[in-house]
Short mmCIF file of C-alpha atoms in Angstrom, two decimals:
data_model
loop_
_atom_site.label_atom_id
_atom_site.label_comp_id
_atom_site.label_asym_id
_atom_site.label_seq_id
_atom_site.Cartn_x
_atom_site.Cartn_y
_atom_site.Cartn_z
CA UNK V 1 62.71 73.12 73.74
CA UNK V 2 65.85 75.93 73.82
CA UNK V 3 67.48 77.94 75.79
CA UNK V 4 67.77 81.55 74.13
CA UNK V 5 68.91 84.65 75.45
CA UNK V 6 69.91 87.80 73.88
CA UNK V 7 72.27 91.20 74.47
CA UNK V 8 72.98 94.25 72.90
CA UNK V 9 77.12 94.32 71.96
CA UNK V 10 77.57 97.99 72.61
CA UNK V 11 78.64 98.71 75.55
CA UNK V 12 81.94 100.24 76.49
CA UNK V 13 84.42 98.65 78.68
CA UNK V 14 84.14 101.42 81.59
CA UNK V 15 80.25 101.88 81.03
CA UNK V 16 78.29 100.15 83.56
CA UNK V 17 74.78 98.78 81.90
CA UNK V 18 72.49 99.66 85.01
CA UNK V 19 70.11 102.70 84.20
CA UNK V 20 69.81 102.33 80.74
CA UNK V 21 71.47 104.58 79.21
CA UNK V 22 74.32 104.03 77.65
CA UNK V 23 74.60 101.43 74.83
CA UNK V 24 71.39 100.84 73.30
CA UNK V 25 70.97 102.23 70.50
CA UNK V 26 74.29 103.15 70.00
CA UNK V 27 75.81 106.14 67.74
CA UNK V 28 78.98 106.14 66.44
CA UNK V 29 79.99 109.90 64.92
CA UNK V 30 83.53 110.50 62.86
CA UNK V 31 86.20 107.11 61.77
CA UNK V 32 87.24 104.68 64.89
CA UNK V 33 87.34 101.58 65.74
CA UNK V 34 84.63 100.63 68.81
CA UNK V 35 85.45 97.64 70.76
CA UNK V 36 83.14 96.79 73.01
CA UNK V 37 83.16 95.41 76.69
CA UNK V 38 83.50 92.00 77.26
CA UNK V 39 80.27 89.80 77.08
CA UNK V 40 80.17 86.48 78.70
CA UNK V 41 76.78 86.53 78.59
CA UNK V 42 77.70 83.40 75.77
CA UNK V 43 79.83 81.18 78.01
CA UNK V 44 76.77 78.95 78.15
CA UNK V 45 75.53 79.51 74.89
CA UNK V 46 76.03 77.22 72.01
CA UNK V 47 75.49 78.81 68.82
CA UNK V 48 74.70 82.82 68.09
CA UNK V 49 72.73 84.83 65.58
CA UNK V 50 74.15 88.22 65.34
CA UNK V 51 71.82 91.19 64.60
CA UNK V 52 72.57 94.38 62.93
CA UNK V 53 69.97 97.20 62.75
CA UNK V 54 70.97 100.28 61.31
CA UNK V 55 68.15 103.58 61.59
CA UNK V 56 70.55 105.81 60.47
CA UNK V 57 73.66 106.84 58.32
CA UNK V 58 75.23 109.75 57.18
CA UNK V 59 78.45 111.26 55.36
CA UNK V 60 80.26 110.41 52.66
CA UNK V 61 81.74 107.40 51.45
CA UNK V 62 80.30 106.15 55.05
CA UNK V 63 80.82 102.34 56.10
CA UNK V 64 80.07 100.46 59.28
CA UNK V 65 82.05 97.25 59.56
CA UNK V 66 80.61 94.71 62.67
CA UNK V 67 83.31 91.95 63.48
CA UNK V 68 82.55 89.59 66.50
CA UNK V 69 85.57 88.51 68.63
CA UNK V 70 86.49 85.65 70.91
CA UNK V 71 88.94 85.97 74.13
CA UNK V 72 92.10 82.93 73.17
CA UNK V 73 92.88 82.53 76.73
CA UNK V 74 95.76 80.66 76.37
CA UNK V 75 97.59 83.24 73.76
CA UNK V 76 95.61 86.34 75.88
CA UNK V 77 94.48 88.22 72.29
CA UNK V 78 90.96 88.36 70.31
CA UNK V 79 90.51 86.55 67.64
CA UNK V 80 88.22 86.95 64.90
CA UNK V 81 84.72 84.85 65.15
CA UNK V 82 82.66 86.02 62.35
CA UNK V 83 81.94 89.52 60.33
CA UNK V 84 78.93 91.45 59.20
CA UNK V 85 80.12 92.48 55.74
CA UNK V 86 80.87 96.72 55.41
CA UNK V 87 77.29 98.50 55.52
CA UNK V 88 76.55 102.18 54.33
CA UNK V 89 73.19 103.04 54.35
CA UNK V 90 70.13 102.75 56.85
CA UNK V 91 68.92 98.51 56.78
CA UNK V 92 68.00 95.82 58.25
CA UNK V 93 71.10 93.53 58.14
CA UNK V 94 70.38 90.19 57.23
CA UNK V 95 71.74 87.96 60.30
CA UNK V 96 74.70 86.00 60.35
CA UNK V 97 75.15 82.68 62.07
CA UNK V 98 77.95 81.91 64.45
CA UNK V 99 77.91 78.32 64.87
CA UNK V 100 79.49 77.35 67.05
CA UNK V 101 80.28 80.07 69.77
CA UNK V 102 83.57 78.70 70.60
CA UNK V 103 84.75 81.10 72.88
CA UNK V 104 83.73 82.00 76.39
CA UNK V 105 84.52 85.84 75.87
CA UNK V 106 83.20 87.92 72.89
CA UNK V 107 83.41 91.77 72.04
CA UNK V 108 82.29 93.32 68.83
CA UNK V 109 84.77 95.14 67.47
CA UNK V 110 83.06 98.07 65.09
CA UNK V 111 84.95 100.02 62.84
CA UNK V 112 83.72 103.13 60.91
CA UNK V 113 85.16 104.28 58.37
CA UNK V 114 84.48 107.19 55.87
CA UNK V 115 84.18 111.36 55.96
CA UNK V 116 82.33 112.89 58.44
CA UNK V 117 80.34 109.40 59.19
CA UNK V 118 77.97 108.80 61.46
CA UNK V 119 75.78 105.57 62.46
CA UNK V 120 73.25 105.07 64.43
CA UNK V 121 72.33 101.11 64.95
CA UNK V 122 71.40 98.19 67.32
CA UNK V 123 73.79 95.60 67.53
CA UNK V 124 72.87 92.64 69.30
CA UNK V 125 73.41 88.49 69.47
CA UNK V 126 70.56 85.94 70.00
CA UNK V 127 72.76 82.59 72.12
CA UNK V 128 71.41 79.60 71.76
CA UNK V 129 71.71 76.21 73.57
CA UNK V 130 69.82 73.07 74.05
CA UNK V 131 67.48 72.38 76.59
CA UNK V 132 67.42 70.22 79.06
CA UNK V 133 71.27 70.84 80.58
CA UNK V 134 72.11 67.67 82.39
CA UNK V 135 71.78 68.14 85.67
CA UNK V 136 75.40 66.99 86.52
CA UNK V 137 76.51 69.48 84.03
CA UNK F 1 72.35 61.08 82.83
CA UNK F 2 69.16 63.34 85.04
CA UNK F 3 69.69 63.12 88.07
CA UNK F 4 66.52 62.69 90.48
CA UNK F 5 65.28 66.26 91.58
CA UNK F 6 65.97 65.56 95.40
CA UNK F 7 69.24 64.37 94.56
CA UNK F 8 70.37 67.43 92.73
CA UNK F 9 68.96 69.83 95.80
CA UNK F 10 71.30 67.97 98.09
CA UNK F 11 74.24 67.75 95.89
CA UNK F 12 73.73 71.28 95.49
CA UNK F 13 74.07 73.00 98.97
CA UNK F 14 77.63 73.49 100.27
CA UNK F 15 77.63 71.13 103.36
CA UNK F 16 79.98 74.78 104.72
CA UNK F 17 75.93 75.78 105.63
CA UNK F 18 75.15 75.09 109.10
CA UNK F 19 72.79 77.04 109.66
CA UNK F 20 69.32 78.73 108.07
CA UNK F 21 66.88 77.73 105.15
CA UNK F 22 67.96 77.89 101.86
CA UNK F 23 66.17 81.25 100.26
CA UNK F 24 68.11 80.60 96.74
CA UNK F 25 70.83 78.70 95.21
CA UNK F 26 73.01 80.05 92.07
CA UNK F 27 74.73 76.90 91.37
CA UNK F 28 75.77 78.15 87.78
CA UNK F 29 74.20 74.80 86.47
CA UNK F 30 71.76 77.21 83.86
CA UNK F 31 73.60 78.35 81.03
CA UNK F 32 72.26 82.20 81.80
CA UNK F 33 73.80 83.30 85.07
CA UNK F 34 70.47 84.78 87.01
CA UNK F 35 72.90 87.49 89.00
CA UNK F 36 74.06 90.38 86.98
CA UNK F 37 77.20 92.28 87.66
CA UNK F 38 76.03 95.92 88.32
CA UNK F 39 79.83 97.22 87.85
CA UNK F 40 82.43 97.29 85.06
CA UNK F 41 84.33 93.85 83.99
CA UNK F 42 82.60 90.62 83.93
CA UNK F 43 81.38 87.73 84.53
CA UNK F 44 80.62 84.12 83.58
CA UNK F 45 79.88 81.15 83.54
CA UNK F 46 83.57 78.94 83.49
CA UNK F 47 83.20 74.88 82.44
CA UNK F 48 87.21 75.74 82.79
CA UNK F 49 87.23 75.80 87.06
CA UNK F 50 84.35 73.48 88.06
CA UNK F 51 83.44 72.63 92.12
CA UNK F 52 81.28 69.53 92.95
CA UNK F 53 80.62 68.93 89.22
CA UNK F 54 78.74 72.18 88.36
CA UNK F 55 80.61 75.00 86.72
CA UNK F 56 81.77 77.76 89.06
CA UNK F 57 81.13 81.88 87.90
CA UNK F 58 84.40 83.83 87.08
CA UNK F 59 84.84 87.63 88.09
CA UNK F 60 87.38 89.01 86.14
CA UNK F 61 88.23 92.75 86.06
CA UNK F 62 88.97 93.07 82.15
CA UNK F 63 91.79 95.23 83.02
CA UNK F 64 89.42 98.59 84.82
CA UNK F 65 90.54 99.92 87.85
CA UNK F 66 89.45 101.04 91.18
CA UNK F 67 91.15 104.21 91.89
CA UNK F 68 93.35 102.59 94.50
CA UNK F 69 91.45 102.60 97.61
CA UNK F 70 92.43 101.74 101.03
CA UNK F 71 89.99 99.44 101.72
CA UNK F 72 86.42 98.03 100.01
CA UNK F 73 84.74 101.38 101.13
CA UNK F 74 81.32 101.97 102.57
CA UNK F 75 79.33 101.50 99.45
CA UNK F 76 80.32 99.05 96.36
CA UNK F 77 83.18 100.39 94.35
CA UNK F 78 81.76 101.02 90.81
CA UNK F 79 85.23 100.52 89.39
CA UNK F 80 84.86 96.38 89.74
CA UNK F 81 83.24 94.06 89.30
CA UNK F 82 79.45 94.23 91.88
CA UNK F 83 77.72 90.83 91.01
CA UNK F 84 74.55 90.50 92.74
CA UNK F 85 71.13 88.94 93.88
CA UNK F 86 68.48 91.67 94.79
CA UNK F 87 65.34 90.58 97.17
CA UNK F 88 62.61 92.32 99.38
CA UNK F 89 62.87 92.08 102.65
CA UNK F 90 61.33 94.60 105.16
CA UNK F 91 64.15 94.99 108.01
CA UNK F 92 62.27 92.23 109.75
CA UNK F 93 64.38 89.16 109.05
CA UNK F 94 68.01 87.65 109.83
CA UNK F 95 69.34 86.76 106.13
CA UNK F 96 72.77 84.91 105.42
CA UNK F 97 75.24 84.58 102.20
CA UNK F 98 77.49 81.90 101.63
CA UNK F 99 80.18 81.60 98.83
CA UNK F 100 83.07 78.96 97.94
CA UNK F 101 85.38 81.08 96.17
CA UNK F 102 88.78 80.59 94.99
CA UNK F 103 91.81 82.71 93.96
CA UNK F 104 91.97 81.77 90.53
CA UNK F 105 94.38 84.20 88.45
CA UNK F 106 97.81 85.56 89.32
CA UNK F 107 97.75 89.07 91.14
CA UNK F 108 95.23 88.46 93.50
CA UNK F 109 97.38 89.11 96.81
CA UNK F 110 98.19 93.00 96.57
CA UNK F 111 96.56 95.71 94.31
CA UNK F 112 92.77 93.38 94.48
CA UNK F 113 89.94 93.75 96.74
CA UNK F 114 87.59 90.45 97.27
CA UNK F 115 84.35 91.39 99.37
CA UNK F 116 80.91 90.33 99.45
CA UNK F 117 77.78 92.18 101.43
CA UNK F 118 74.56 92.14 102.29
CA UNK F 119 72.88 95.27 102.34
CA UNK F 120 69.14 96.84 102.38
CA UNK F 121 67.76 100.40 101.54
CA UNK F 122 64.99 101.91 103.19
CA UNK F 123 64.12 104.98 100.77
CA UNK F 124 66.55 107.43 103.39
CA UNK F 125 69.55 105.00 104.38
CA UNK F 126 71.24 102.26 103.32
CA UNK F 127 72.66 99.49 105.55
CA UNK F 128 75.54 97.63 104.62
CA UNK F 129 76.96 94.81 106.29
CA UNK F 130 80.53 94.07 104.13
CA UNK F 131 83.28 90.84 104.60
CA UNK F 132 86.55 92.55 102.89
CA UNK F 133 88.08 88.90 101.99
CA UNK F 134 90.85 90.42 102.50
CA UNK F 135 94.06 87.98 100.90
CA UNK F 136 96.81 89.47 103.02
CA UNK F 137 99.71 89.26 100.85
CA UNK F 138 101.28 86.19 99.24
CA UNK F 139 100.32 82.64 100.57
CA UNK F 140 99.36 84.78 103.96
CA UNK F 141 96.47 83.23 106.25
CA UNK F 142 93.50 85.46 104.75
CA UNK F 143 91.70 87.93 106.93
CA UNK F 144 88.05 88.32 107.22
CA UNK F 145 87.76 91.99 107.90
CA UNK F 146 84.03 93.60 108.53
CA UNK F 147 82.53 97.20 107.31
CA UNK F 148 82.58 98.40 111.03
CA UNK F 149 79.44 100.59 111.36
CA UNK F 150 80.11 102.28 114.32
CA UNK F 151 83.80 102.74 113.83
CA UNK F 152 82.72 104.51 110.52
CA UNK F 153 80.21 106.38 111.86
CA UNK F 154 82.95 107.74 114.51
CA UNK F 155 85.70 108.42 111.89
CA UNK F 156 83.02 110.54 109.42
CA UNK F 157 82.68 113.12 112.75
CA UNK F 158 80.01 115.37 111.76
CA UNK F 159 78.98 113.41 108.72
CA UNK F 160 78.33 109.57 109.79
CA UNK F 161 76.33 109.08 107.26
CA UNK F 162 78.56 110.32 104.00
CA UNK F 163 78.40 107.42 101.72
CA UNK F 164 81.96 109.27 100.11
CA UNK F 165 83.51 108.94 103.44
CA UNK F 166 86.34 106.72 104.76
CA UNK F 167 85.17 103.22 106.03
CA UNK F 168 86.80 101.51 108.97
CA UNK F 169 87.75 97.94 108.64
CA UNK F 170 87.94 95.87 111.62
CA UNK F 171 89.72 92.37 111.10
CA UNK F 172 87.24 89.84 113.14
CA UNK F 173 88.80 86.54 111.81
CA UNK F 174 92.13 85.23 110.41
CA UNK F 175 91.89 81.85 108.84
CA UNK F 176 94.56 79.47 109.75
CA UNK F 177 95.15 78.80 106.04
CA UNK F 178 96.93 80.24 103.39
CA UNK F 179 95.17 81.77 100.62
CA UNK F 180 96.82 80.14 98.30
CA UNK F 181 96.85 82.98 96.41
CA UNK F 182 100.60 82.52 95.32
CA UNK F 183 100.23 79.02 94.21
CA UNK F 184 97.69 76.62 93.02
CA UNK F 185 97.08 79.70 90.30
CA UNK F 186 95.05 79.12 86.88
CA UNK F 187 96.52 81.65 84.54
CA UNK F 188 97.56 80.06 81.14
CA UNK F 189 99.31 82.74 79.42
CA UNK F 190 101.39 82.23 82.77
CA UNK F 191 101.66 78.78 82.40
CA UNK F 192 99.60 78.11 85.05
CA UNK F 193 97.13 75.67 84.54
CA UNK F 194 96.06 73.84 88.13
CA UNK F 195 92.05 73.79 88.29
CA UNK F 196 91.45 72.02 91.34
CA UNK F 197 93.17 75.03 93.19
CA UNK F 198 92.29 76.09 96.92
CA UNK F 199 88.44 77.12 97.50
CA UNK F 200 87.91 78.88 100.35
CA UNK F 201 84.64 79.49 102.31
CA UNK F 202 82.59 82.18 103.36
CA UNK F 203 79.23 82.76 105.19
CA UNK F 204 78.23 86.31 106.39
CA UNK F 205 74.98 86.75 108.41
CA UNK F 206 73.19 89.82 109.49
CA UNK F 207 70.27 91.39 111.34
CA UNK F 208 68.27 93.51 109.83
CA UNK F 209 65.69 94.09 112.40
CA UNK F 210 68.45 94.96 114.76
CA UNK F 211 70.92 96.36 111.93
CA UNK F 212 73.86 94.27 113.61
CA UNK F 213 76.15 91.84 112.15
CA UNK F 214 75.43 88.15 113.60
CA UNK F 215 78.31 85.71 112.85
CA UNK F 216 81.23 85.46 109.80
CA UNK F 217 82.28 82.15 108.80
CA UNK F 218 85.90 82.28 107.29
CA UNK F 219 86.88 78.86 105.79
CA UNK F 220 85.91 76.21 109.43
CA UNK F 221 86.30 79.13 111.89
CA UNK F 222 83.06 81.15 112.56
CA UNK F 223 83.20 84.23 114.68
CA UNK F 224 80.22 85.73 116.67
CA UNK F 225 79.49 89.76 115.42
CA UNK F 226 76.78 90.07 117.67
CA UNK F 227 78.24 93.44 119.24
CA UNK F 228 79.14 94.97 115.78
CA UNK F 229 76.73 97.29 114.09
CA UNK F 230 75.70 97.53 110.15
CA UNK F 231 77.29 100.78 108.27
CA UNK F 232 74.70 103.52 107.60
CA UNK F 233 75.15 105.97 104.64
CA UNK F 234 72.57 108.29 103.58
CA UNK F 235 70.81 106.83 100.05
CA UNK F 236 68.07 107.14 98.04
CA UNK F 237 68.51 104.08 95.96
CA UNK F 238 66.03 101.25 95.38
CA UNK F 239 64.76 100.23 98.78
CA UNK F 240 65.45 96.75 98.18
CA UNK F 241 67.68 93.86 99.60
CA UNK F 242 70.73 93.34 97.68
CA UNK F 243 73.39 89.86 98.00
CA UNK F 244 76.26 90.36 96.27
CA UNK F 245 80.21 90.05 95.61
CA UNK F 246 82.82 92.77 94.77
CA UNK F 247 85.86 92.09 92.95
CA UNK F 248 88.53 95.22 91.75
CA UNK F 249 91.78 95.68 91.02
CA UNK F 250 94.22 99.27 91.54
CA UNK F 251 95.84 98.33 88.51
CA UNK F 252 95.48 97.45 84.90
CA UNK F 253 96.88 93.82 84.77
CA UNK F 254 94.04 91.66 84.06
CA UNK F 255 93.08 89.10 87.41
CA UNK F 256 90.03 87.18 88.18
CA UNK F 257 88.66 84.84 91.01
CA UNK F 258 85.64 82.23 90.61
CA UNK F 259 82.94 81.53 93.03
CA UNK F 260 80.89 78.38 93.52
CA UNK F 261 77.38 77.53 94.46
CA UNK F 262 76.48 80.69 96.14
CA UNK F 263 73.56 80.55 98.64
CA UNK F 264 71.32 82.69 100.00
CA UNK F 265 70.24 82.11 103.63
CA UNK F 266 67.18 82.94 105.52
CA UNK F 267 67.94 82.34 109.40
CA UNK F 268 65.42 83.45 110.97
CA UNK F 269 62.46 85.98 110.85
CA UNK F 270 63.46 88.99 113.71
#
């Protein structure tokens, strides 16, 4: 038996998730760098499969780069967890492990990059733990 | 080790409870926290700051702000962190909430705002009853300080029931203890790094047959409310019962609290 739970990653810091209708799918238009709210959804969560769906891409020269992130506490900066290698056209991303999920605190941090780009896409992660927590855990 | 299922429910319940049936339990044991924070920041689960061998949820504001407020305000400000339990319950019953909570980061004792409430919706009006766990300034005794429903009503004039418009605190309890606010911190970029800190305790009850406060529980003093009434604001909102805690900030600088084994109360049906 497991434990599994999953989010979307898209949601801005200042966006609250209630009414559905902010972050999922989510469409990035013209080169920036996205990072998402914090998620710690994962604190419990042992290892992660991160999903990337893209349904649609346009421009020119047009790439859509997905890193994950972990909160370092004790330094109080992101560091880098694991990467979804550049994308440019509409796919189904094959997943990428993240094992283990460190960190207590992730964002994705998704950069565009291009002319006149534009992405529209599902990002999400799958967390993963063992089942049965000991009950004095 | 498993520990036998009766031995768990007992370890479980904050021995702070003296009174009601337990209606629910978020203990943070289950790696998926069952409340959900219906504001901005977040929360977890935090292995980091544990109570009574269980991990303990952290609110942390993620650097949003408030808009500076006076006081909590007579519905949940969206600009924080609103955590919370929602139930059904048809104005009939007498429901209680109890927290442990400590004061976990640095800045918690100016420019934060710690409250939690229990409030229902009828499909009109809503009906808060609010605690502002109100801190008090550094290593000050904290003050429990209650929505005041009439008081609110009387300062809104011709508009009682404005959800927009200015709430009235009224300060119902002090604790005799500091709130520790200004020492006893975990913050490690700060070099702080003490996780036993200083939990404090909170139980509000309410009346939701009568729409009156019943009794606030600030650390070991508990204070009758009997003659105070529940805030009413004019809402459309899910006519529901909702449990839950509010954490913001009126500045930028990242802070955060935790809360242990949070417990939902049923005293009594009205």
């Amino acid at each position: 038996m497991a434990i599994k739970m999953q989010h979307w990653l898209t949601t801005l810091p200042n966006n609250d998730e209630q009414g559905g209708t902010v972050s999922n799918p989510k469409t990035l238009t013209g080169a920036q760098t996205f990072n998402s709210r914090e998620y710690g959804e994962y604190a419990g969560m042992a290892k992660g499969l991160l999903l990337l769906n893209i349904t649609a891409a346009t421009g020119s020269g047009q790439t859509l780069t997905v890193t994950l992130q972990g909160w370092d506490e004790a330094a109080g900066i992101w560091r880098d967890a694991a990467t979804i290698a550049a994308q440019s056209a509409v796919a189904v991303v094959a997943p990428v492990i993240v094992d283990p999920l460190w960190y207590d605190i992730y964002r994705a941090q998704i950069v565009v990059a291009g002319t006149t780009p534009s992405f529209t896409f599902t990002l999400s992660m799958i967390g993963f733990c063992e089942e049965p927590v000991p009950s004095d855990y | 080790m498993v520990l036998a299922k009766d031995e768990n429910l007992v370890r479980a319940i904050p021995e702070r409870v003296r009174s009601g049936v337990v209606a629910y339990r978020e203990n943070f044991r289950h790696p998926v926290l069952g409340v959900w924070n219906d504001g901005v920041g977040r929360i977890h689960r935090d292995n980091n700051i544990t109570l009574s061998g269980m991990p303990t949820m952290r609110l942390d504001t993620g650097g949003q702000t408030n808009g500076g407020p006076a006081n909590p305000g007579r519905t949940a400000n969206t600009g924080g962190v609103i955590v919370k339990r929602r139930l059904l319950s048809n104005y009939n019953e007498i429901w209680g909430m109890a927290i442990w909570f400590r004061l976990t980061s640095l800045n918690l004792t100016s420019n934060a705002m710690i409250s939690m409430s229990i409030y229902n919706r009828d499909g009109a009006h809503a009906h808060h009853a609010r605690v502002w766990l109100n801190p008090n300034g550094n290593n000050q005794p904290m003050l429990g300080q209650i929505l005041d429903g009439a008081a609110t009503a009387a300062a809104n004039g011709g508009t009682p029931t404005l959800p927009s418009g200015p709430a009235v605190y009224t300060t119902v309890v002090t604790s005799d203890n500091q709130n520790g606010g200004g020492s006893h911190t975990y913050d490690l970029p700060t070099s702080r790094g003490d996780r036993a800190g200083g939990w404090h305790f909170a139980k509000l009850v309410t009346d939701f047959s009568a729409l009156k406060y019943v009794s606030l529980q600030l650390d070991s003093k508990e204070v009758d409310l009997s003659t105070y009434s529940m805030d009413v604001t004019d809402s459309t909102g899910f006519a529901g019962m909702h449990h839950s805690i509010e954490f913001s900030a009126s500045t930028s600088t990242r802070r955060y609290i935790n809360v242990a084994n949070w417990v939902g109360t049923l005293e009594a049906a009205a």
